[in-house]
mmCIF file of C-alpha atoms and ligand atoms in Angstrom:
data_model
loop_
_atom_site.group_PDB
_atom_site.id
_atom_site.type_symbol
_atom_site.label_atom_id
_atom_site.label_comp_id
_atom_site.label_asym_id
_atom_site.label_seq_id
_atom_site.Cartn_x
_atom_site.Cartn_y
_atom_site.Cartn_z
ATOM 1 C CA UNK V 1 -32.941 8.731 -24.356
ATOM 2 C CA UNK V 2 -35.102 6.038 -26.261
ATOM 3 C CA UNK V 3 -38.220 7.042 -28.087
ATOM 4 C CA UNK V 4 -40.248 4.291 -26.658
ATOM 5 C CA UNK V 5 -38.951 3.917 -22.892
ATOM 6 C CA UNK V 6 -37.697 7.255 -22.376
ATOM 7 C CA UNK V 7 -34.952 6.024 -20.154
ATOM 8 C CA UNK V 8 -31.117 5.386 -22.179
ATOM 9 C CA UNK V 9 -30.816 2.265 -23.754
ATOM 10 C CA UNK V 10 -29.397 -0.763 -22.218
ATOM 11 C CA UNK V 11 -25.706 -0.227 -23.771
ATOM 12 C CA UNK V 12 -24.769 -4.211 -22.941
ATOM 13 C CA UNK V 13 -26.864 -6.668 -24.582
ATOM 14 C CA UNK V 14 -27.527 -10.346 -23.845
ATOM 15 C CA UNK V 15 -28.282 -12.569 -25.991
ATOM 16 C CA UNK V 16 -29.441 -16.740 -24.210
ATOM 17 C CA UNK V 17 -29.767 -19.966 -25.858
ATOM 18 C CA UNK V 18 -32.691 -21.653 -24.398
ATOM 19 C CA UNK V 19 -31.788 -25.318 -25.955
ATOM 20 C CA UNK V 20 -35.118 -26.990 -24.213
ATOM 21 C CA UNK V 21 -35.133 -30.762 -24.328
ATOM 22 C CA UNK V 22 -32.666 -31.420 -26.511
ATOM 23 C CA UNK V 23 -29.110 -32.850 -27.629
ATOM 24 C CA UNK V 24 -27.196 -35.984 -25.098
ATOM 25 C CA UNK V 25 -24.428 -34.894 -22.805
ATOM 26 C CA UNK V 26 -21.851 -35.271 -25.773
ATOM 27 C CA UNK V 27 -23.398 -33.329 -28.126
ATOM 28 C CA UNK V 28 -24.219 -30.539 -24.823
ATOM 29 C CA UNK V 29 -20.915 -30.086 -24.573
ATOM 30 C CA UNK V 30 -19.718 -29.755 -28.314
ATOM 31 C CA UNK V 31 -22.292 -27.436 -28.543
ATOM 32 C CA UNK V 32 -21.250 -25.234 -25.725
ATOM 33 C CA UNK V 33 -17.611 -25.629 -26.687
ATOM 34 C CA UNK V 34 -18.705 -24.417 -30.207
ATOM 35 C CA UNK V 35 -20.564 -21.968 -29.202
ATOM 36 C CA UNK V 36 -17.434 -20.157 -26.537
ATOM 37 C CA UNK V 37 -15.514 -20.308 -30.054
ATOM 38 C CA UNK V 38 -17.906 -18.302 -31.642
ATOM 39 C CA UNK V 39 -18.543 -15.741 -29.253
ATOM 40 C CA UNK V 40 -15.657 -15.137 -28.066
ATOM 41 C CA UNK V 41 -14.934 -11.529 -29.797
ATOM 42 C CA UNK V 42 -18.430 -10.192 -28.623
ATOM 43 C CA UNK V 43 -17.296 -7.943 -25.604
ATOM 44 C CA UNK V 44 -20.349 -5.740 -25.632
ATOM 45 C CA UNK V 45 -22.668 -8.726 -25.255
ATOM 46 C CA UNK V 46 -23.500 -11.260 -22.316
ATOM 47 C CA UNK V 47 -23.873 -14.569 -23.942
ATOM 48 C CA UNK V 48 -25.494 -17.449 -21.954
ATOM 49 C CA UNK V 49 -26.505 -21.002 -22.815
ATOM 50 C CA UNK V 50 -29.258 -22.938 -21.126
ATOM 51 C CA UNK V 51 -28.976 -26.445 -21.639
ATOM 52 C CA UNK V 52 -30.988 -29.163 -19.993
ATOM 53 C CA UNK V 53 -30.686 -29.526 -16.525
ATOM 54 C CA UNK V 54 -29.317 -33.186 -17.157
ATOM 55 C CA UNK V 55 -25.483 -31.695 -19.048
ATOM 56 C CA UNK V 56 -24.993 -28.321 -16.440
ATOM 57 C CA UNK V 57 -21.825 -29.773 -14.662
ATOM 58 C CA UNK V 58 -20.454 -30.854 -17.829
ATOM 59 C CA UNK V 59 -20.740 -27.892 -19.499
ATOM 60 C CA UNK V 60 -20.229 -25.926 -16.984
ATOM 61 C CA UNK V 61 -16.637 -27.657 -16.892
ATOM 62 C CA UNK V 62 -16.633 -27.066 -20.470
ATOM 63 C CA UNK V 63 -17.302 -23.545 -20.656
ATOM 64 C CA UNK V 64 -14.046 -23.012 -18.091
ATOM 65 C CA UNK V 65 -12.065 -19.759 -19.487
ATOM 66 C CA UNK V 66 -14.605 -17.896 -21.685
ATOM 67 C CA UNK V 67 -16.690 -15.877 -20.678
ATOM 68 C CA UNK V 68 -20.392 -17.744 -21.810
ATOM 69 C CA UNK V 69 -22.903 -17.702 -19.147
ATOM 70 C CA UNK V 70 -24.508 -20.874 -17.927
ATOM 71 C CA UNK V 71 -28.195 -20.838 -17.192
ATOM 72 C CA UNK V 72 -30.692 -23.740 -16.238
ATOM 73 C CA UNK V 73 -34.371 -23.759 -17.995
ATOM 74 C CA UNK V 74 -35.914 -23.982 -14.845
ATOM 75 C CA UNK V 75 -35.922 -23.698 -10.767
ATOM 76 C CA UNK V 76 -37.503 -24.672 -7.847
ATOM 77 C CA UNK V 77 -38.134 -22.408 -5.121
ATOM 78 C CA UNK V 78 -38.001 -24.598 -2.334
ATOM 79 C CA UNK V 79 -34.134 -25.014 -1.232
ATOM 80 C CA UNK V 80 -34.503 -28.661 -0.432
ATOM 81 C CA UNK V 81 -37.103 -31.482 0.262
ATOM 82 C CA UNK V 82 -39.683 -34.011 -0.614
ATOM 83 C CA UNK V 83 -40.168 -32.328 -4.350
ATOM 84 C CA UNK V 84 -39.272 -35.220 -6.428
ATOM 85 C CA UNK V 85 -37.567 -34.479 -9.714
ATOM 86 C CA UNK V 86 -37.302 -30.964 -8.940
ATOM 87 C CA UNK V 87 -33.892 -28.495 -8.763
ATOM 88 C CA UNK V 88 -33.384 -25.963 -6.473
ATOM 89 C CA UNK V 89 -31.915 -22.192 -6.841
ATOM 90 C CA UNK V 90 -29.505 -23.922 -3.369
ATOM 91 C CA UNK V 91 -28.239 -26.623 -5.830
ATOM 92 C CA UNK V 92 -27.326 -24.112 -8.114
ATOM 93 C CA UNK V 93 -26.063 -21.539 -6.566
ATOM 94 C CA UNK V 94 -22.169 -20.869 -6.546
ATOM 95 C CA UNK V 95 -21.422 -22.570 -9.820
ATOM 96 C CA UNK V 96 -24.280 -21.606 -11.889
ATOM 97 C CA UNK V 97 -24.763 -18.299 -13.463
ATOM 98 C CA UNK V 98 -28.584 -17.608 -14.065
ATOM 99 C CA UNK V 99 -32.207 -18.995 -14.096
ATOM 100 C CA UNK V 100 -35.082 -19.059 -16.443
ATOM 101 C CA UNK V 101 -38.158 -18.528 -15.159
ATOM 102 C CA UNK V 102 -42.012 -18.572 -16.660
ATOM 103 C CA UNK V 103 -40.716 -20.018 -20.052
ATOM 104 C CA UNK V 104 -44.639 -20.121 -21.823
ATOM 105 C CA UNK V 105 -43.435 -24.110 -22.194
ATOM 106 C CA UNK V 106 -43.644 -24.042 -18.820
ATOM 107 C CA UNK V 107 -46.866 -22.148 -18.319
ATOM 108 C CA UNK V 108 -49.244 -23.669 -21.018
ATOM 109 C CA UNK V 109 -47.462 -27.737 -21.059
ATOM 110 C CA UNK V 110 -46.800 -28.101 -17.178
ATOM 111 C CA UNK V 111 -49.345 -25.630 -15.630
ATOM 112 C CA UNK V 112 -46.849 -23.031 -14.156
ATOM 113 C CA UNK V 113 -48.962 -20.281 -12.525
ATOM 114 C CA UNK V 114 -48.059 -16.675 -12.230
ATOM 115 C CA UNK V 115 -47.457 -16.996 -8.351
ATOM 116 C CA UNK V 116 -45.324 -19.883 -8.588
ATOM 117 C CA UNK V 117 -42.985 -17.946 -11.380
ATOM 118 C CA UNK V 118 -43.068 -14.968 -9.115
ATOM 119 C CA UNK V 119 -41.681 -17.735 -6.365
ATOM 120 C CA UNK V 120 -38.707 -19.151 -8.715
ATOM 121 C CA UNK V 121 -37.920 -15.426 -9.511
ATOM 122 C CA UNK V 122 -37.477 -14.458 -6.215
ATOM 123 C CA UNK V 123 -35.409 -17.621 -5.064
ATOM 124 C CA UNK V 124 -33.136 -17.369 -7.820
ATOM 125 C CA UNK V 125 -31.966 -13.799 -6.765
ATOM 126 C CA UNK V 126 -32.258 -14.864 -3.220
ATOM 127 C CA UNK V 127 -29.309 -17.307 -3.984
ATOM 128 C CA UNK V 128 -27.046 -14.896 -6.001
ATOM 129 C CA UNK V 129 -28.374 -15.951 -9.452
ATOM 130 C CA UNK V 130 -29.319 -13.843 -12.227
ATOM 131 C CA UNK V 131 -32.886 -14.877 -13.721
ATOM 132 C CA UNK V 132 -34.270 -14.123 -17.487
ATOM 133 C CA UNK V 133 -38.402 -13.947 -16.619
ATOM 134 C CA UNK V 134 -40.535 -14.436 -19.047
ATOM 135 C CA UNK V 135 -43.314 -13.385 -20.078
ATOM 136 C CA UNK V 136 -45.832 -12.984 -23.075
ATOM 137 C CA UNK V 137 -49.238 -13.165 -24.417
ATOM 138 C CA UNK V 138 -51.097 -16.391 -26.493
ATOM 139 C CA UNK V 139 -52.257 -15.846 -30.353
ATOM 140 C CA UNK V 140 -56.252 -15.182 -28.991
ATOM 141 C CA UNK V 141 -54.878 -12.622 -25.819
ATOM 142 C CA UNK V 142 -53.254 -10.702 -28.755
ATOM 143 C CA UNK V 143 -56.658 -10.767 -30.840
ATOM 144 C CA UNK V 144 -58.599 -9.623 -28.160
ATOM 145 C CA UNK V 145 -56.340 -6.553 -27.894
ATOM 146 C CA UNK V 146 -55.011 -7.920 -24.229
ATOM 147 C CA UNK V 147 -51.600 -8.132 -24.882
ATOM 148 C CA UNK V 148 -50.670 -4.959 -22.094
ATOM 149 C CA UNK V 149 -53.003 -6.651 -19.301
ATOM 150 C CA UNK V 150 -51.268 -10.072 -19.731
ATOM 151 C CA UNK V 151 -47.864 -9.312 -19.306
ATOM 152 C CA UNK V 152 -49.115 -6.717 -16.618
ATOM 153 C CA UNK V 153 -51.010 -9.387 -14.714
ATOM 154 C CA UNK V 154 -47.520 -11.545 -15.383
ATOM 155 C CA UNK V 155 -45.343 -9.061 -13.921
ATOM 156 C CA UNK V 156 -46.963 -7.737 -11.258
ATOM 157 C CA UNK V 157 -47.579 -11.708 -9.685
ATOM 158 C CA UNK V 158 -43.977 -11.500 -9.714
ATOM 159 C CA UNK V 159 -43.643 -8.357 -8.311
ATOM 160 C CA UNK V 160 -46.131 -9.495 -5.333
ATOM 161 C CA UNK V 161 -43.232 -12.159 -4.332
ATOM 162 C CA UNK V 162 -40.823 -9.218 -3.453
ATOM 163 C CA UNK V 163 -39.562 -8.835 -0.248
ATOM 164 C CA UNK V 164 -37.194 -6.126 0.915
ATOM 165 C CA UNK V 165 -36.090 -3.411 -2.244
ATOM 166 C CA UNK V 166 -35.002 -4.986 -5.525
ATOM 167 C CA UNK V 167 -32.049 -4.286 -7.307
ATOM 168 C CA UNK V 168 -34.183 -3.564 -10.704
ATOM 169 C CA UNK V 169 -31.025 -2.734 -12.532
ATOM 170 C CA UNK V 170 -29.786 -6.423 -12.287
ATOM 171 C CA UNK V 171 -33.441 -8.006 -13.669
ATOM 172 C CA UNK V 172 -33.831 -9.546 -17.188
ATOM 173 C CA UNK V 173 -37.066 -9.779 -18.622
ATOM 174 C CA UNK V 174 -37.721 -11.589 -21.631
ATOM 175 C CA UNK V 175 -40.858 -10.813 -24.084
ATOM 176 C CA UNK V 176 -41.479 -13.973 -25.688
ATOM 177 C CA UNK V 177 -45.106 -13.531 -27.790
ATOM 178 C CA UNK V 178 -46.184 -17.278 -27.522
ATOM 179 C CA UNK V 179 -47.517 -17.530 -30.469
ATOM 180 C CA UNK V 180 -44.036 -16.391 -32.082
ATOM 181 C CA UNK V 181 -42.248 -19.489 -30.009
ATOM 182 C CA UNK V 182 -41.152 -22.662 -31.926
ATOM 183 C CA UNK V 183 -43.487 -21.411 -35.108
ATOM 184 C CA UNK V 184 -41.173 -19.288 -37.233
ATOM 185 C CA UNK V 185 -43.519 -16.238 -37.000
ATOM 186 C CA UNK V 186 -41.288 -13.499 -35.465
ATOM 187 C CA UNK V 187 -42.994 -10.654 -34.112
ATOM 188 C CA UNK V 188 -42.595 -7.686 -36.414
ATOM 189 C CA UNK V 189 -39.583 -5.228 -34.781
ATOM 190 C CA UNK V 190 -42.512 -2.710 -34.469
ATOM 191 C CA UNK V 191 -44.152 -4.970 -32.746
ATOM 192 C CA UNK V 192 -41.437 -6.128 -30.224
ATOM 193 C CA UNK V 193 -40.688 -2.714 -29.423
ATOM 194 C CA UNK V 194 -44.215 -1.711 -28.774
ATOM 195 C CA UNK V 195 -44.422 -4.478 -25.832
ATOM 196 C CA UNK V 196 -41.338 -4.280 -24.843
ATOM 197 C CA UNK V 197 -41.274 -0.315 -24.266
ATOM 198 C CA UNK V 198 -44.582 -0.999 -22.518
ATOM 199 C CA UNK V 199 -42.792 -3.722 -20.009
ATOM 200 C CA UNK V 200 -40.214 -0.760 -19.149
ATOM 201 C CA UNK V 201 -42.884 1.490 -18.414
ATOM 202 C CA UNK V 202 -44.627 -0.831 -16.228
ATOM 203 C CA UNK V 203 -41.834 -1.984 -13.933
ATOM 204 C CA UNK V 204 -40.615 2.144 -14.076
ATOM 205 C CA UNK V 205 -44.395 2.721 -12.628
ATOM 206 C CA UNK V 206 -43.694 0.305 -9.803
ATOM 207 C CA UNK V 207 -39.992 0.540 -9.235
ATOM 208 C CA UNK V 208 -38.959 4.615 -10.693
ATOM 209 C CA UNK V 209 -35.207 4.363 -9.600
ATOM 210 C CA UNK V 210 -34.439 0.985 -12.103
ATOM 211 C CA UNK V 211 -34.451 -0.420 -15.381
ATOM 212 C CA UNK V 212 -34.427 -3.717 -15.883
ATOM 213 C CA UNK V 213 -32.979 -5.655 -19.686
ATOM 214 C CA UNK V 214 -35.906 -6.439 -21.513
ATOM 215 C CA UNK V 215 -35.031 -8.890 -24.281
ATOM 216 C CA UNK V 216 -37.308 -10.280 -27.061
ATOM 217 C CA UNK V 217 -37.552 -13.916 -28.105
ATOM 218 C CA UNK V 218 -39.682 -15.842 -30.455
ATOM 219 C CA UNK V 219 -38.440 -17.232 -33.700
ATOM 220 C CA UNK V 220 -35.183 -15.572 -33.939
ATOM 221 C CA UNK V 221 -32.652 -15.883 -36.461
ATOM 222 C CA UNK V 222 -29.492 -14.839 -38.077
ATOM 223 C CA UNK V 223 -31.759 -12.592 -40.594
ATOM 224 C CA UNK V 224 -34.231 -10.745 -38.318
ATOM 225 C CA UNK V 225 -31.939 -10.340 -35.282
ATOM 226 C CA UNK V 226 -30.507 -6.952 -36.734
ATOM 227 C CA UNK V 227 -33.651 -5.669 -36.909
ATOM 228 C CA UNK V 228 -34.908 -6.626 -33.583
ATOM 229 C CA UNK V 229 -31.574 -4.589 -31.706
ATOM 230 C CA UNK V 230 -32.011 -1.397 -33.871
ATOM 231 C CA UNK V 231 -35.516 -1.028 -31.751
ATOM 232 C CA UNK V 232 -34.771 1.776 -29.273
ATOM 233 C CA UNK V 233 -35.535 -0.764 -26.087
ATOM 234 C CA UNK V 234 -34.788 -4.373 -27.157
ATOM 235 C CA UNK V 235 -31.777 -5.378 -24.864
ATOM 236 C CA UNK V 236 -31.064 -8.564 -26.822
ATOM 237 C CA UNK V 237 -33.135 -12.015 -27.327
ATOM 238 C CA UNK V 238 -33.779 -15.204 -25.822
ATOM 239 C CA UNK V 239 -33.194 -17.853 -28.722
ATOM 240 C CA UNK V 240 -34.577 -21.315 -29.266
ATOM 241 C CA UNK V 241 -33.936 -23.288 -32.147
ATOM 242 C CA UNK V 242 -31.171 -21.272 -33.636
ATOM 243 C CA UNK V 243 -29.223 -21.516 -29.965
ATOM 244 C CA UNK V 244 -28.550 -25.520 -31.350
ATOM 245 C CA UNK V 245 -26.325 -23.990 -34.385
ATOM 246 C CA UNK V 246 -23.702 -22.263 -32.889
ATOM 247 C CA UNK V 247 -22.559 -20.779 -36.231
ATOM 248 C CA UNK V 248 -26.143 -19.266 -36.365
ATOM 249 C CA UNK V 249 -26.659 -18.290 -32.646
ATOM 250 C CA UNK V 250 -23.186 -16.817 -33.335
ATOM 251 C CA UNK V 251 -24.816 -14.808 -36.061
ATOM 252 C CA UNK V 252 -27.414 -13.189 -33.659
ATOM 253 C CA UNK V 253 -25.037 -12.417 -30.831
ATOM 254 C CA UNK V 254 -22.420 -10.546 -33.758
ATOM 255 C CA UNK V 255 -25.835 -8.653 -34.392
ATOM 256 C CA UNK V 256 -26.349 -7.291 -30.464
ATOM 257 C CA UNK V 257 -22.697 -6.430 -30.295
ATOM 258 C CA UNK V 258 -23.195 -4.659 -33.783
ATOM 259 C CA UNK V 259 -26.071 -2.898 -31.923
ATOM 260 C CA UNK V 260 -24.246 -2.274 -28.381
ATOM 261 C CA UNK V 261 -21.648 -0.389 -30.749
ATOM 262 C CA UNK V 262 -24.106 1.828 -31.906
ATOM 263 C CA UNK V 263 -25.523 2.436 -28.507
ATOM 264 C CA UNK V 264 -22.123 3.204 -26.559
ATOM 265 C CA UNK V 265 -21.719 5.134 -29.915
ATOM 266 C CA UNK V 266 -25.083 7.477 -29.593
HETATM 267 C C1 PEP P 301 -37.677 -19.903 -26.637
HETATM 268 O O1 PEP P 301 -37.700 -21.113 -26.449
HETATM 269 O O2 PEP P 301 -37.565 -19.127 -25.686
HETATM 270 C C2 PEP P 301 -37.765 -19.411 -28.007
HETATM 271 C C3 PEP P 301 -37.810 -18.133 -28.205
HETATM 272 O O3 PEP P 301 -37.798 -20.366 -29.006
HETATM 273 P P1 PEP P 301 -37.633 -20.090 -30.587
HETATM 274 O O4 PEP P 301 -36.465 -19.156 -30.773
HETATM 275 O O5 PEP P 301 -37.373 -21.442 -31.171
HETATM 276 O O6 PEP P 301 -38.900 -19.472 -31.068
#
């Protein structure tokens, strides 16, 4: 049993490449073909990449015969329709593995409210994808000491878009501090853990028979990854930046299979 969850640790960790708005097609698919290399002895460890919705097919061709997940940034909810420029769980279904949803990118730039995340969430699983939500408080929410009540308010919008019992095991929640996104100011491990063992206890008050993955993200690297998976409930990360140097990324996921040893081990 953890400390901080009281539940067993997540013995299989994932570790996602969010790549945002960045590289062409070409350099999409070097990346992802790098990046399978890399990987490829981490058997403890689901590995995903996320790259723009623009280089999926290609890289899902690319990523043929390893076993690297394939993820879009993004979803609509909506399976098909007058929504111009938008993608839809349907369209993705079958071929690709997994969804992010509620990316703070997509809250604070593009207006994404709770409800609507709650609505991508649901339609991903709907369609047979997996779905990394997440979630995660702003520099001032922090100050004020409102960290708990945002991701509470966060997760339980989400949780208000359930229909029918979930299947809590299969969820993936990401803890992504927003002011530790993009800025190179990782939350402290201690700090990580502390949110991230109160997520567990939140969906286990709402849901008692499941545990979801909670993973953190937020400026990490090759040198603090370590200590992020030796916290008692961090199930892995959600990586930016680093996720665009596979040697690096490659770094962070040898670290969660590192960890996943030790867990199987305990
Ligand atoms: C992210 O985009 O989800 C993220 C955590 O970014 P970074 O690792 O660059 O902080």
């Amino acid at each position: 049993m953890t400390p901080g969850s009281e539940r067993p640790a997540a013995s299989r960790l994932m570790v996602a490449g969010n790549w945002k708005m960045n590289t062409t097609v070409e350099e999409g698919v070097a990346l992802a073909r790098a990046v399978a290399t890399t990987v490829s002895t981490a058997a403890r460890v689901d590995v995903a990449v996320l790259p723009p919705f623009t280089h999926l097919w290609a890289v899902h061709a690319a990523l043929q015969g390893s076993d690297v997940r394939l993820g879009a940034q993004d979803v609509y909810w909506k399976d098909s329709g007058a929504f111009t420029g938008e993608i839809s769980a349907a369209m993705l279904a079958g071929w690709c593995d997994l969804t992010l949803v509620g990316h703070s990118e997509r809250r604070h730039i593009f207006g994404e409210r709770d409800d609507e995340v709650g609505r991508k969430f649901v339609a991903s699983l709907a369609h047979g994808l997996g779905v990394i939500l997440a979630v995660g408080e702003t520099s001032d929410e922090r100050d004020e000491g409102n960290t708990f009540d945002v991701v509470d308010r966060q997760l339980d919008a989400v949780f208000a878009e359930l229909a029918g019992p979930p299947a809590v095991d299969a969820w993936v929640i990401a803890y992504e501090p927003v002011w530790a996104i993009g800025t190179g100011r990782t939350a402290t491990p201690e700090q990580a853990q502390e949110v991230v063992a109160h997520i567990k206890q939140h969906v286990r008050s709402r849901f008692p028979d499941g545990s979801p993955r909670v993973l953190y993200g937020g400026s990490v690297t090759a040198a603090n990854a370590a200590s992020l998976f030796a916290q008692a409930d961090i199930d892995g990360a959600l990586v930016g930046g680093v996720s665009l140097r596979a040697e690096e990324f490659g770094v962070i996921v040898a670290a969660a299979e590192a960890a996943a040893g030790s867990r199987g081990a305990a």
